[in-house]
Tab-separated table of C-alpha atoms in Angstrom:
chain	number	residue	atom	x	y	z
A	208	MET	CA	29.261	20.738	-78.161
A	209	ARG	CA	31.307	17.995	-79.832
A	210	SER	CA	31.300	16.035	-76.598
A	211	THR	CA	27.523	16.315	-76.610
A	212	HIS	CA	27.449	14.928	-80.148
A	213	MET	CA	29.717	12.079	-79.097
A	214	LEU	CA	27.506	11.212	-76.149
A	215	ALA	CA	24.473	11.348	-78.435
A	216	GLY	CA	26.257	8.874	-80.684
A	217	ALA	CA	26.856	6.623	-77.712
A	218	ALA	CA	23.169	6.714	-76.851
A	219	ALA	CA	22.285	5.823	-80.433
A	220	PHE	CA	24.595	2.844	-80.484
A	221	ALA	CA	23.393	1.734	-77.067
A	222	ALA	CA	19.828	1.876	-78.395
A	223	LEU	CA	20.910	-0.175	-81.414
A	224	ALA	CA	22.447	-2.730	-79.108
A	225	THR	CA	19.210	-2.927	-77.173
A	226	ALA	CA	17.213	-3.332	-80.388
A	227	ALA	CA	19.427	-6.211	-81.433
A	228	ALA	CA	18.438	-7.990	-78.256
A	229	ALA	CA	15.766	-9.900	-80.208
A	230	ASP	CA	18.645	-12.216	-81.154
A	231	PRO	CA	20.419	-14.048	-78.316
A	232	LEU	CA	23.164	-11.671	-77.307
A	233	ASP	CA	26.466	-11.867	-75.557
A	234	ILE	CA	26.485	-8.527	-73.734
A	235	ARG	CA	29.470	-7.357	-71.729
A	236	VAL	CA	29.648	-4.154	-69.707
A	237	ARG	CA	32.853	-3.186	-67.996
A	238	GLY	CA	34.852	-0.069	-67.217
A	239	TYR	CA	36.851	1.779	-64.657
A	240	VAL	CA	37.043	4.882	-62.495
A	241	GLU	CA	40.588	6.215	-62.182
A	242	PRO	CA	41.748	9.022	-59.854
A	243	GLU	CA	45.018	10.607	-60.927
A	244	LEU	CA	47.612	12.693	-59.070
A	245	GLN	CA	50.359	14.662	-60.823
A	246	ALA	CA	53.360	16.245	-59.090
A	247	PHE	CA	55.705	18.598	-60.980
A	248	ILE	CA	59.330	18.952	-59.931
A	249	GLU	CA	59.714	22.636	-60.825
A	250	SER	CA	57.406	25.625	-60.546
A	251	GLY	CA	55.644	26.509	-63.755
A	252	ASN	CA	56.800	29.576	-65.662
A	253	VAL	CA	53.231	30.548	-66.603
A	254	SER	CA	50.944	32.301	-64.132
A	255	GLY	CA	48.363	29.933	-62.671
A	256	GLN	CA	50.393	26.752	-63.153
A	257	ARG	CA	50.737	24.754	-59.918
A	258	ARG	CA	53.182	22.135	-58.634
A	259	TRP	CA	50.494	19.489	-58.295
A	260	ASN	CA	47.242	18.534	-59.955
A	261	ALA	CA	44.436	16.034	-59.485
A	262	SER	CA	41.828	14.620	-61.804
A	263	VAL	CA	39.555	11.635	-62.239
A	264	ALA	CA	38.747	9.718	-65.413
A	265	THR	CA	36.209	7.054	-66.284
A	266	GLU	CA	35.646	4.819	-69.255
A	267	VAL	CA	32.801	2.371	-69.787
A	268	SER	CA	32.762	-0.304	-72.470
A	269	PHE	CA	29.517	-1.824	-73.769
A	270	GLU	CA	30.072	-4.819	-76.039
A	271	SER	CA	27.407	-6.942	-77.664
A	272	PHE	CA	28.003	-9.971	-79.923
A	273	TRP	CA	25.472	-12.037	-81.867
A	274	ASP	CA	25.159	-14.117	-85.053
A	275	ASN	CA	27.874	-16.503	-83.774
A	276	SER	CA	30.022	-13.431	-83.047
A	277	ASN	CA	29.983	-12.441	-86.716
A	278	GLN	CA	28.295	-9.166	-85.773
A	279	TRP	CA	29.110	-6.939	-82.842
A	280	ILE	CA	28.695	-3.456	-81.415
A	281	VAL	CA	31.164	-1.674	-79.164
A	282	VAL	CA	30.459	1.637	-77.402
A	283	LYS	CA	33.251	3.094	-75.287
A	284	PRO	CA	32.776	6.635	-73.894
A	285	PHE	CA	35.596	8.305	-71.947
A	286	ALA	CA	35.589	11.409	-69.713
A	287	ARG	CA	38.015	13.239	-67.424
A	288	LEU	CA	37.396	15.961	-64.824
A	289	ASP	CA	40.573	17.965	-64.098
A	290	LEU	CA	41.097	20.261	-61.113
A	291	ARG	CA	43.340	22.838	-62.854
A	292	ASP	CA	42.934	22.683	-66.608
A	293	GLY	CA	39.556	23.298	-68.229
A	294	ASN	CA	40.841	21.908	-71.546
A	295	ARG	CA	41.740	18.634	-69.835
A	296	SER	CA	38.209	18.286	-68.468
A	297	HIS	CA	36.754	16.677	-71.542
A	298	ALA	CA	34.687	13.815	-72.854
A	299	ASP	CA	35.290	11.740	-75.935
A	300	MET	CA	33.717	8.764	-77.626
A	301	ARG	CA	36.718	6.456	-78.031
A	302	GLU	CA	34.660	3.840	-79.883
A	303	ALA	CA	31.053	3.548	-81.086
A	304	LYS	CA	31.007	1.049	-83.928
A	305	TYR	CA	29.053	-1.689	-85.604
A	306	ALA	CA	31.109	-4.480	-87.178
A	307	ARG	CA	30.249	-7.482	-89.321
A	308	ALA	CA	32.413	-10.344	-90.573
A	309	ILE	CA	31.446	-12.333	-93.675
A	310	ASP	CA	33.867	-15.055	-94.756
A	311	ASN	CA	37.176	-13.290	-95.432
A	312	TRP	CA	35.696	-9.817	-95.207
A	313	GLU	CA	35.140	-7.449	-92.278
A	314	PHE	CA	33.100	-4.255	-92.349
A	315	ARG	CA	32.993	-1.553	-89.662
A	316	ILE	CA	31.117	1.744	-89.415
A	317	GLY	CA	31.115	4.300	-86.612
A	318	ILE	CA	33.840	5.676	-84.358
A	319	ASP	CA	36.934	3.551	-83.878
A	320	LYS	CA	40.638	3.536	-83.013
A	321	VAL	CA	43.263	2.047	-85.342
A	322	PHE	CA	46.967	1.671	-84.630
A	323	TRP	CA	49.734	1.370	-87.221
A	324	GLY	CA	53.377	0.900	-86.247
A	325	VAL	CA	55.968	-1.250	-84.510
A	326	THR	CA	58.582	0.971	-82.829
A	327	GLU	CA	58.752	2.036	-79.184
A	328	ALA	CA	60.046	5.634	-79.004
A	329	VAL	CA	57.820	7.300	-81.605
A	330	HIS	CA	54.956	6.146	-83.814
A	331	LEU	CA	55.640	7.845	-87.128
A	332	VAL	CA	53.215	5.924	-89.349
A	333	ASP	CA	50.248	5.951	-86.961
A	334	ILE	CA	47.999	8.518	-88.678
A	335	ILE	CA	44.360	7.386	-88.648
A	336	ASN	CA	43.433	8.773	-85.198
A	337	GLN	CA	44.180	12.199	-83.754
A	338	SER	CA	46.382	12.417	-80.643
A	339	ASP	CA	44.673	13.346	-77.375
A	340	PHE	CA	47.502	15.592	-76.149
A	341	VAL	CA	45.854	16.525	-72.851
A	342	GLU	CA	45.951	12.835	-71.900
A	343	SER	CA	49.546	12.121	-72.892
A	344	ILE	CA	52.334	14.148	-74.509
A	345	ASP	CA	53.820	11.043	-76.164
A	346	GLY	CA	50.862	10.837	-78.566
A	347	GLU	CA	49.859	7.334	-77.511
A	348	GLU	CA	46.385	8.359	-76.303
A	349	LYS	CA	44.026	8.843	-79.259
A	350	LEU	CA	40.645	10.427	-79.960
A	351	GLY	CA	37.942	8.329	-81.561
A	352	GLN	CA	37.817	8.725	-85.365
A	353	PRO	CA	34.584	8.486	-87.418
A	354	MET	CA	35.203	5.999	-90.210
A	355	VAL	CA	33.968	3.339	-92.569
A	356	MET	CA	36.403	0.431	-92.770
A	357	VAL	CA	36.448	-2.541	-95.136
A	358	SER	CA	39.078	-5.243	-94.763
A	359	THR	CA	39.714	-8.537	-96.527
A	360	VAL	CA	42.124	-11.357	-95.733
A	361	GLN	CA	43.374	-13.090	-98.887
A	362	GLU	CA	46.301	-15.287	-99.843
A	363	PHE	CA	48.230	-12.214	-100.951
A	364	GLY	CA	47.777	-10.582	-97.515
A	365	THR	CA	45.352	-8.324	-95.656
A	366	LEU	CA	44.049	-5.259	-97.507
A	367	THR	CA	42.134	-2.584	-95.575
A	368	GLY	CA	40.480	0.624	-96.758
A	369	TYR	CA	39.378	3.529	-94.554
A	370	LEU	CA	36.976	6.355	-95.406
A	371	LEU	CA	37.349	9.137	-92.821
A	372	PRO	CA	34.477	11.632	-93.211
A	373	PHE	CA	35.155	13.937	-90.240
A	374	PHE	CA	38.429	15.320	-88.859
A	375	ARG	CA	39.198	15.578	-85.143
A	376	GLU	CA	41.287	18.539	-83.966
A	377	ARG	CA	44.165	17.796	-81.589
A	378	THR	CA	43.530	18.613	-77.948
A	379	PHE	CA	45.965	20.965	-76.175
A	380	PRO	CA	46.343	21.996	-72.509
A	381	GLY	CA	44.929	25.335	-71.381
A	382	ARG	CA	46.903	28.207	-69.841
A	383	LYS	CA	46.961	26.507	-66.419
A	384	GLY	CA	47.625	23.032	-67.775
A	385	ARG	CA	50.902	21.128	-67.456
A	386	PRO	CA	52.926	19.831	-69.233
A	387	ALA	CA	52.319	22.442	-71.917
A	388	PHE	CA	53.890	24.883	-74.333
A	389	ASP	CA	54.968	28.187	-72.755
A	390	ILE	CA	52.774	29.969	-75.306
A	391	PRO	CA	49.258	28.478	-75.178
A	392	VAL	CA	47.526	27.009	-78.216
A	393	ASP	CA	44.336	28.882	-79.182
A	394	ASP	CA	42.139	26.311	-80.917
A	395	LYS	CA	39.357	28.893	-81.365
A	396	GLN	CA	41.438	30.341	-84.227
A	397	THR	CA	42.153	26.976	-85.878
A	398	LEU	CA	42.906	27.240	-89.606
A	399	TYR	CA	42.607	24.669	-92.397
A	400	GLU	CA	44.144	24.496	-95.850
A	401	SER	CA	40.954	22.868	-97.130
A	402	GLY	CA	37.823	24.998	-97.414
A	403	ALA	CA	35.867	21.980	-96.173
A	404	GLU	CA	37.769	22.324	-92.868
A	405	GLU	CA	36.976	19.437	-90.506
A	406	ARG	CA	34.436	18.012	-92.980
A	407	HIS	CA	37.111	17.196	-95.555
A	408	VAL	CA	36.774	13.512	-96.441
A	409	ASP	CA	40.101	11.712	-95.922
A	410	PHE	CA	40.933	8.163	-96.917
A	411	ALA	CA	43.652	5.588	-96.266
A	412	LEU	CA	44.722	2.157	-97.490
A	413	ARG	CA	46.859	-0.436	-95.745
A	414	TYR	CA	48.377	-3.710	-96.902
A	415	ALA	CA	49.826	-6.134	-94.347
A	416	ASN	CA	51.366	-9.573	-94.648
A	417	THR	CA	53.858	-11.912	-93.042
A	418	PHE	CA	56.844	-13.286	-94.966
A	419	ASP	CA	58.770	-15.847	-92.934
A	420	ILE	CA	60.090	-13.827	-89.938
A	421	TRP	CA	59.007	-10.497	-91.447
A	422	ASP	CA	55.768	-8.669	-90.638
A	423	VAL	CA	55.335	-5.999	-93.281
A	424	GLY	CA	52.832	-3.134	-93.536
A	425	VAL	CA	52.468	-0.560	-96.317
A	426	GLY	CA	50.075	2.389	-95.945
A	427	TYR	CA	48.778	5.327	-97.959
A	428	PHE	CA	46.968	8.336	-96.481
A	429	GLN	CA	45.476	11.369	-98.199
A	430	GLY	CA	43.691	14.105	-96.315
A	431	THR	CA	44.042	16.462	-93.365
A	432	ASN	CA	47.358	15.971	-91.579
A	433	ARG	CA	46.821	15.015	-87.914
A	434	ASN	CA	49.973	16.920	-86.912
A	435	PRO	CA	49.201	20.680	-87.074
A	436	LEU	CA	51.589	23.498	-87.855
A	437	LEU	CA	51.554	25.935	-84.917
A	438	LEU	CA	51.583	29.520	-86.198
A	439	PRO	CA	52.302	32.614	-84.060
A	440	GLY	CA	49.244	34.771	-83.388
A	441	LEU	CA	47.432	36.931	-80.849
A	442	ASP	CA	44.293	36.245	-78.865
A	443	GLY	CA	41.470	38.760	-78.310
A	444	GLY	CA	43.416	40.404	-75.493
A	445	GLY	CA	46.557	40.872	-77.584
A	446	ASN	CA	48.435	38.048	-75.847
A	447	PRO	CA	50.709	35.771	-77.911
A	448	VAL	CA	49.212	32.403	-78.793
A	449	LEU	CA	49.905	29.526	-81.163
A	450	VAL	CA	47.286	28.948	-83.851
A	451	PRO	CA	46.877	25.378	-85.201
A	452	PHE	CA	46.958	25.104	-88.987
A	453	TYR	CA	45.965	21.766	-90.519
A	454	ALA	CA	47.409	21.250	-93.992
A	455	GLN	CA	46.428	18.663	-96.574
A	456	ALA	CA	48.934	15.838	-96.932
A	457	ARG	CA	49.695	12.771	-99.005
A	458	ARG	CA	51.737	10.113	-97.253
A	459	VAL	CA	53.184	6.712	-98.192
A	460	SER	CA	54.438	4.719	-95.217
A	461	THR	CA	55.864	1.360	-94.305
A	462	ASP	CA	56.485	-0.530	-91.083
A	463	VAL	CA	58.491	-3.721	-90.771
A	464	GLN	CA	59.239	-6.016	-87.862
A	465	ALA	CA	61.347	-9.162	-87.934
A	466	THR	CA	61.427	-11.704	-85.118
A	467	SER	CA	64.470	-13.953	-84.858
A	468	GLY	CA	64.792	-15.800	-81.546
A	469	ALA	CA	65.296	-13.222	-78.814
A	470	TRP	CA	65.851	-10.433	-81.343
A	471	LEU	CA	63.305	-7.980	-82.731
A	472	TYR	CA	64.248	-5.724	-85.652
A	473	LYS	CA	61.920	-2.759	-86.215
A	474	PHE	CA	61.538	-0.009	-88.810
A	475	GLU	CA	58.968	2.694	-89.596
A	476	GLY	CA	59.209	5.404	-92.217
A	477	PHE	CA	57.195	7.591	-94.547
A	478	TRP	CA	57.395	9.968	-97.495
A	479	GLN	CA	55.023	12.917	-97.215
A	480	GLU	CA	53.973	15.789	-99.470
A	481	GLN	CA	52.453	18.833	-97.794
A	482	LEU	CA	52.198	22.508	-98.852
A	483	ASN	CA	54.198	21.760	-102.046
A	484	ALA	CA	57.115	20.361	-100.024
A	485	GLN	CA	58.250	16.771	-99.643
A	486	HIS	CA	60.120	15.154	-96.790
A	487	LEU	CA	61.111	11.834	-95.258
A	488	GLN	CA	61.001	10.598	-91.676
A	489	ALA	CA	62.177	7.241	-90.345
A	490	THR	CA	62.898	5.362	-87.156
A	491	GLY	CA	64.234	1.923	-86.449
A	492	GLY	CA	66.149	-0.206	-84.042
A	493	ILE	CA	66.471	-3.473	-82.204
A	494	GLU	CA	65.132	-5.146	-79.081
A	495	TYR	CA	66.802	-8.102	-77.414
A	496	THR	CA	65.100	-10.046	-74.617
A	497	PHE	CA	66.849	-12.069	-71.919
A	498	TYR	CA	64.281	-14.712	-71.010
A	499	GLY	CA	64.082	-16.213	-67.513
A	500	ILE	CA	66.918	-14.217	-65.969
A	501	PHE	CA	68.526	-15.741	-62.860
A	502	ASP	CA	66.329	-18.823	-63.315
A	503	THR	CA	63.172	-16.803	-62.597
A	504	PRO	CA	60.079	-16.209	-64.766
A	505	SER	CA	61.298	-12.642	-65.358
A	506	ASP	CA	62.273	-11.298	-68.781
A	507	VAL	CA	64.440	-8.249	-69.412
A	508	GLY	CA	64.424	-6.512	-72.762
A	509	LEU	CA	66.933	-3.993	-74.095
A	510	VAL	CA	65.670	-1.482	-76.681
A	511	ALA	CA	67.773	0.769	-78.911
A	512	GLU	CA	66.198	2.984	-81.588
A	513	TYR	CA	67.116	5.975	-83.741
A	514	VAL	CA	64.758	8.663	-85.122
A	515	TRP	CA	65.525	10.770	-88.230
A	516	ASP	CA	63.866	13.620	-90.138
A	517	ASP	CA	65.418	14.865	-93.382
A	518	ARG	CA	64.368	18.444	-92.513
A	519	GLY	CA	66.607	18.452	-89.462
A	520	ALA	CA	65.442	20.044	-86.215
A	521	ASN	CA	62.115	21.801	-86.721
A	522	PRO	CA	59.221	22.993	-84.525
A	523	GLN	CA	56.851	20.366	-85.942
A	524	ASN	CA	58.985	17.384	-85.016
A	525	PRO	CA	61.183	17.356	-81.885
A	526	PHE	CA	62.722	14.007	-82.917
A	527	ALA	CA	64.860	14.786	-85.975
A	528	ASN	CA	68.182	13.211	-84.948
A	529	ASP	CA	67.528	11.393	-81.676
A	530	ALA	CA	68.630	8.157	-80.034
A	531	PHE	CA	66.441	6.148	-77.635
A	532	LEU	CA	67.654	3.528	-75.168
A	533	ALA	CA	65.338	1.616	-72.833
A	534	LEU	CA	65.067	-1.342	-70.507
A	535	ARG	CA	61.866	-3.360	-70.193
A	536	TRP	CA	61.283	-5.659	-67.193
A	537	THR	CA	58.433	-8.157	-67.298
A	538	PRO	CA	58.301	-10.551	-64.292
A	539	ASN	CA	55.429	-12.509	-65.919
A	540	ASP	CA	53.556	-12.626	-62.614
A	541	ALA	CA	49.844	-12.973	-61.985
A	542	ALA	CA	49.593	-9.220	-61.314
A	543	SER	CA	50.727	-8.331	-64.866
A	544	THR	CA	53.587	-6.217	-63.559
A	545	ALA	CA	55.565	-4.343	-66.213
A	546	VAL	CA	58.240	-1.641	-66.108
A	547	LEU	CA	59.728	0.339	-69.004
A	548	ALA	CA	62.479	2.903	-68.352
A	549	GLY	CA	64.160	4.833	-71.127
A	550	THR	CA	66.144	7.877	-72.150
A	551	THR	CA	66.122	9.986	-75.305
A	552	VAL	CA	69.126	12.007	-76.456
A	553	ASP	CA	68.885	14.751	-79.074
A	554	LEU	CA	72.147	14.292	-80.966
A	555	ASP	CA	72.003	17.894	-82.266
A	556	THR	CA	71.262	19.795	-79.052
A	557	GLN	CA	72.247	17.148	-76.425
A	558	ALA	CA	68.848	17.641	-74.753
A	559	LEU	CA	67.917	14.689	-72.544
A	560	GLY	CA	64.580	13.114	-71.779
A	561	PHE	CA	64.015	10.359	-69.216
A	562	SER	CA	60.860	8.329	-68.793
A	563	ILE	CA	59.599	5.495	-66.630
A	564	GLU	CA	56.310	3.641	-66.877
A	565	ALA	CA	55.365	1.000	-64.314
A	566	GLU	CA	52.064	-0.809	-63.825
A	567	ARG	CA	50.643	-3.598	-61.705
A	568	ARG	CA	47.282	-5.100	-60.833
A	569	PHE	CA	46.201	-5.385	-57.180
A	570	GLY	CA	43.551	-7.974	-56.524
A	571	ASP	CA	40.868	-8.497	-59.137
A	572	ASP	CA	39.660	-4.908	-59.424
A	573	PHE	CA	42.520	-2.440	-58.986
A	574	PHE	CA	45.217	-1.459	-61.486
A	575	VAL	CA	47.960	0.992	-60.521
A	576	SER	CA	50.217	2.808	-62.978
A	577	LEU	CA	53.100	5.183	-62.292
A	578	GLU	CA	54.585	7.396	-65.004
A	579	GLY	CA	57.497	9.788	-64.771
A	580	ARG	CA	58.894	12.143	-67.416
A	581	PHE	CA	61.969	14.271	-66.801
A	582	PHE	CA	63.757	16.779	-69.018
A	583	ALA	CA	67.344	17.988	-68.627
A	584	ASN	CA	69.913	20.050	-70.519
A	585	VAL	CA	67.260	21.379	-72.914
A	586	PRO	CA	68.549	24.512	-74.731
A	587	ARG	CA	66.229	27.224	-76.031
A	588	THR	CA	66.877	26.041	-79.582
A	589	ASP	CA	65.366	22.615	-78.868
A	590	PRO	CA	61.673	22.143	-79.853
A	591	LEU	CA	61.066	20.613	-76.398
A	592	PHE	CA	62.320	23.683	-74.496
A	593	SER	CA	58.771	24.513	-73.338
A	594	TYR	CA	58.721	21.206	-71.442
A	595	SER	CA	62.082	21.818	-69.727
A	596	ASP	CA	60.369	22.934	-66.481
A	597	ASP	CA	57.536	20.393	-66.700
A	598	SER	CA	59.212	17.246	-65.350
A	599	PHE	CA	56.555	15.290	-63.485
A	600	LEU	CA	55.416	12.119	-61.745
A	601	GLN	CA	51.915	10.799	-62.352
A	602	LEU	CA	50.069	8.165	-60.302
A	603	ARG	CA	46.831	6.550	-61.463
A	604	ILE	CA	44.773	4.023	-59.510
A	605	ALA	CA	42.015	2.445	-61.579
A	606	ARG	CA	39.071	0.615	-59.979
A	607	TYR	CA	37.546	-1.760	-62.541
A	608	PHE	CA	33.970	-2.942	-62.522
C-alpha cells in the first residue's frame, strides 16, 4: 500500500512538472534497467534459501528546471522484482521534491535523500533517511524520506533545518531472502515507543563550515531512531521471529574531515539518549593516496579506520571495537573504473569480513558493477553470526537510457 502511495506521489509531482511547462523548462528524463545475479558460496541454513538468485531493478529520474534554475522538481521512482524474496520485490519513491533557491536560501518540500558523514567503513552520523536493507546490508542504500528542508548559506557557515513528518520502517529480507538473519524479522508486529508511531514528527538541524583544511559538520536529531531494536517474538504459527521496536532518540553528532596534500583525516561520532540510557559511538581514520603510480594516470588510496561503541559488543551494533583496512584503485580512465577492496576485523571476537566493489562503464549506455562480501571466523557470540554462511558475489549490469 505504501508503494502505491509513493507512486501516487510520483504522479502528482509529474503532473506539477507538466503544469509548470507554461514557463520555458529544462526537462531531463533518464534512468536505467539493471538485471542482477547473486551467487552464494555456502548453502543457506534456512529452508527455502537457494545458492543463487536473480532480480531486476529500474529507476527513472524526471528533472525539470525553470526560473533560471532557481526552481526545480525531481521525481525518482525505484522498483525491484526479485525471484526468491517477496520482501525484496518492492517499489520506493527515492525522490519527489520541489526546490526553490532565493539568494542565500534554499527551500525543499517532498521526498528526498540526505547524506551526512565522511568515513568509509560505517556511516554513524547519517540519520535522516532509513536504510533499505534488502538492497544492501552495509546501509548505504536509503529509502526516500518525506521532509521539509530550509537551508541558508551565511558567512558563519551553512545552517540547515529538517522537518520529518513521516517515519519509514527499515526493510528486511523475507524467510527465503539472503543475506539475512537466521531468525526472520516480522515487520507486521512492529512496535513504537511513541503512540504516534510512524506519524511522529521528527526534526534535525545541521551546521557545516570549512576552516582552512577542515570541513566540519555538527548535527542534532530528535525523533524516531532509524536503527530498530530487534526483540524476540513469535509469529502467528508459533515460529520465532524478531520484532522491530523503534525507540525515540535524541542525538548530537559531528563529522570532521581534513585534507592535507595526499592525506585525508576523518572522524564521525555522536552522543545519543534513548530509553533513559546514554551512549557514545565514534569512528575515524586516515586515507593516503599515491597519485600517478608508475607514471600512469592511476591513483591508489590506502584507508585505515577504527570503529568504537562505549557499550561494547551488542546486538544493535556489530561494529563496537573493529578495525577496517582498504585499498582503493582509481585508474582515472574514460570508463570511470573504480575498485575498492577492504577487510574488517572485530578486535573482540576476531571475526573477519572481506569486501570488494568494482565498477566500470562500457560504451555510453552500460554500467557494470561487481560486489563481493565474505565472512570468516565468525563465532556465535558475534552480532554478524547470522551472515557467516551468506558470503556472496553480486553482478549488476545497468542499461542507461
